[in-house]
Amino acid sequence: MNATEPAAPWAERVRRLEARLAREQRARTQAEQIIESKSLELWEANRALSGLAAELESRVAERTQELSRERHRALQLAETDALTGVANRACFNQQLAHALQASRTGGGGSLIMLDLDGFKAINDAHGHATGDALLVAVARRMAAAVRPSDVVARLGGDEFALIVRDGTSAGPDVAERLLRALAEPVVIDGRRTHTGCSIGVAHFGPDTHDADALLRDADLALYTSKRQGRGRATVFDQALRSEVSRRHALQDEVRRAVAEERIEPWYQPVYDQRRGAYVGAEMLARWHHGDGMVRTPAQFLAAVEGLDLLDAMTESMLRRALVEARPHVEAGLLAHLAVNVSPAQFNRGWAQQRLPRLLAETGYPAQALVVEITETALLQDAATTGELLRALKAEGLRLALDDFGVGYSNFSLLRRLPIDLLKLDRTLVCDIVTDANARALAECVLDLAAKLHIDVVAEGVEDEAQARLLAEAGCACMQGFWFARPARRLETWFRLPQPVRKAASATAAALAPTAHDAALVAR
Ligand code: C2E
Ligand code: CA
Ligand code: CA
């Protein structure tokens, strides 16, 4: 304090202090008010925020659930067959890979491939809706026949597959169960629809690594079931694989043999007991194999047919046979030559299209050609069959019903269709001496044929007793080892006069292959 200034009175100092205090008090109150109001704002903001967060959280949860449902649906769609609801091919492949993986540590299972028999025919006859309904029913039956842990899949079309993960012994049992389950008719729109199935089974175990190889094995077994007549199951094994490779080798050989015309016509004559002479002949296929042996149709005909080569084979054989037979016909020695036409060949109109051309090409007379067909060829739609037969008749050809007496032996066919000749089957003929029923049946056929003015040739006559009994029953014409075995030349039985023979053999030689001739021997 300055000594020259008068000392501030106390009262003044107190007043100033109070004024300062009051100011500070106001400022504090103000600050408190501000804090209070901001806290409220903060609290409200906080409350709003936590509401927002809760809402957001629930929305996120909802969307996550929705997405997971969609993913599940998409996965299901990607894994299931849209029509039947069982696993599709992609899922099946995955499951098979898992099953093989799991079996590495021990255990195993079976892969079953299944194809419906005759599905295409049902689809064609009753429409796709029926076909679809049938596939759904089949998938259901398959699923019902196995355990939920087994995988049922549709691989496409009428192709199904099954993975049975239970040792290797369960497969065949499951296959049998499936055969039974699918043999029962399915009722669709009140109509009973019959289908069956063919099955192939391949086992897998700890050593099976290659899913594709396993699929091929099962496929091969399935193919074998189909080839053996369908409606059955085949289990793959190594013997099956060797058989298949043998079959493939045979197919290659047959393909070459047909191309090189090494399947040739042989002939078996028909003997007329009344005239005491050979009157006709049947052309029979023989394969002159590279090993020097002559093979019979039982050894190659199925392969030829399977390769769709029957038309080519028949045509090349028949062309040569007609050229060889023509001089014998013209010389009045041979009344007719017979050619076998398979049911499939007949029904696709091969004979109607090709025979007239072959006759024109070779100058062979139509009335001296007999077309032999079996009854099975005539079991298709009666109107079409009749038309096909009449077309052949219109060409002047003769028609024979082959192997009569086995199968259905449908007598009404004889009345309805323009059949000229019946060939009494070997199985009836061979029992004719020992079995009274076979004899009665043969006599009955001969009687009926006589009344219908249809000729009969008894086939497979192997001894004198059979020949005598047949002759007594009124059968004049016979074919069989008792009279002659098939041989390579018609000349064996139908001897042309010398000059004609020379001319004829020159024409035939122009057509016949010469490379194998030397090695050939009669059966
Ligand atoms: P298929 O038409 O019934 O011909 C008669 C078969 O019986 C011939 O057999 C013949 O050799 C045989 N055979 C004749 N007599 C006797 C006998 O006394 N005893 C016995 N056990 N058998 C006898 P192959 O030549 O083996 O022909 C078998 C079948 O193959 C034929 O039966 C025929 O269905 C078919 N086939 C033969 N050649 C052809 C052909 O060129 N085309 C077609 N589609 N099928 C043919
Ligand atoms: Ca025949
Ligand atoms: Ca026959």
Tab-separated table of N, CA and C and ligand atoms in Angstrom, residues 282 284 340 372 402-403 423 459, ligand 2:
chain	number	residue	atom	x	y	z
A	282	GLU	N	-31.999	-123.387	-97.598
A	282	GLU	CA	-32.038	-122.209	-96.735
A	282	GLU	C	-30.630	-121.641	-96.653
A	284	LEU	N	-27.737	-119.911	-94.796
A	284	LEU	CA	-27.346	-119.737	-93.399
A	284	LEU	C	-25.981	-119.050	-93.347
A	340	ASN	N	-33.252	-115.776	-94.064
A	340	ASN	CA	-33.764	-115.420	-92.732
A	340	ASN	C	-33.741	-113.912	-92.567
A	372	GLU	N	-38.004	-115.928	-94.571
A	372	GLU	CA	-38.345	-116.593	-93.306
A	372	GLU	C	-38.336	-115.568	-92.177
A	402	ASP	N	-41.021	-119.020	-89.466
A	402	ASP	CA	-39.913	-119.858	-88.979
A	402	ASP	C	-40.154	-120.279	-87.528
A	403	ASP	N	-39.520	-121.355	-87.123
A	403	ASP	CA	-39.528	-121.824	-85.727
A	403	ASP	C	-40.950	-121.975	-85.178
A	423	LYS	N	-42.431	-123.435	-90.854
A	423	LYS	CA	-41.276	-124.281	-90.556
A	423	LYS	C	-41.452	-124.810	-89.138
A	459	GLU	N	-38.136	-128.987	-89.449
A	459	GLU	CA	-36.717	-128.616	-89.296
A	459	GLU	C	-36.015	-129.537	-88.309
B	2	CA	CA	-34.758	-120.202	-90.719
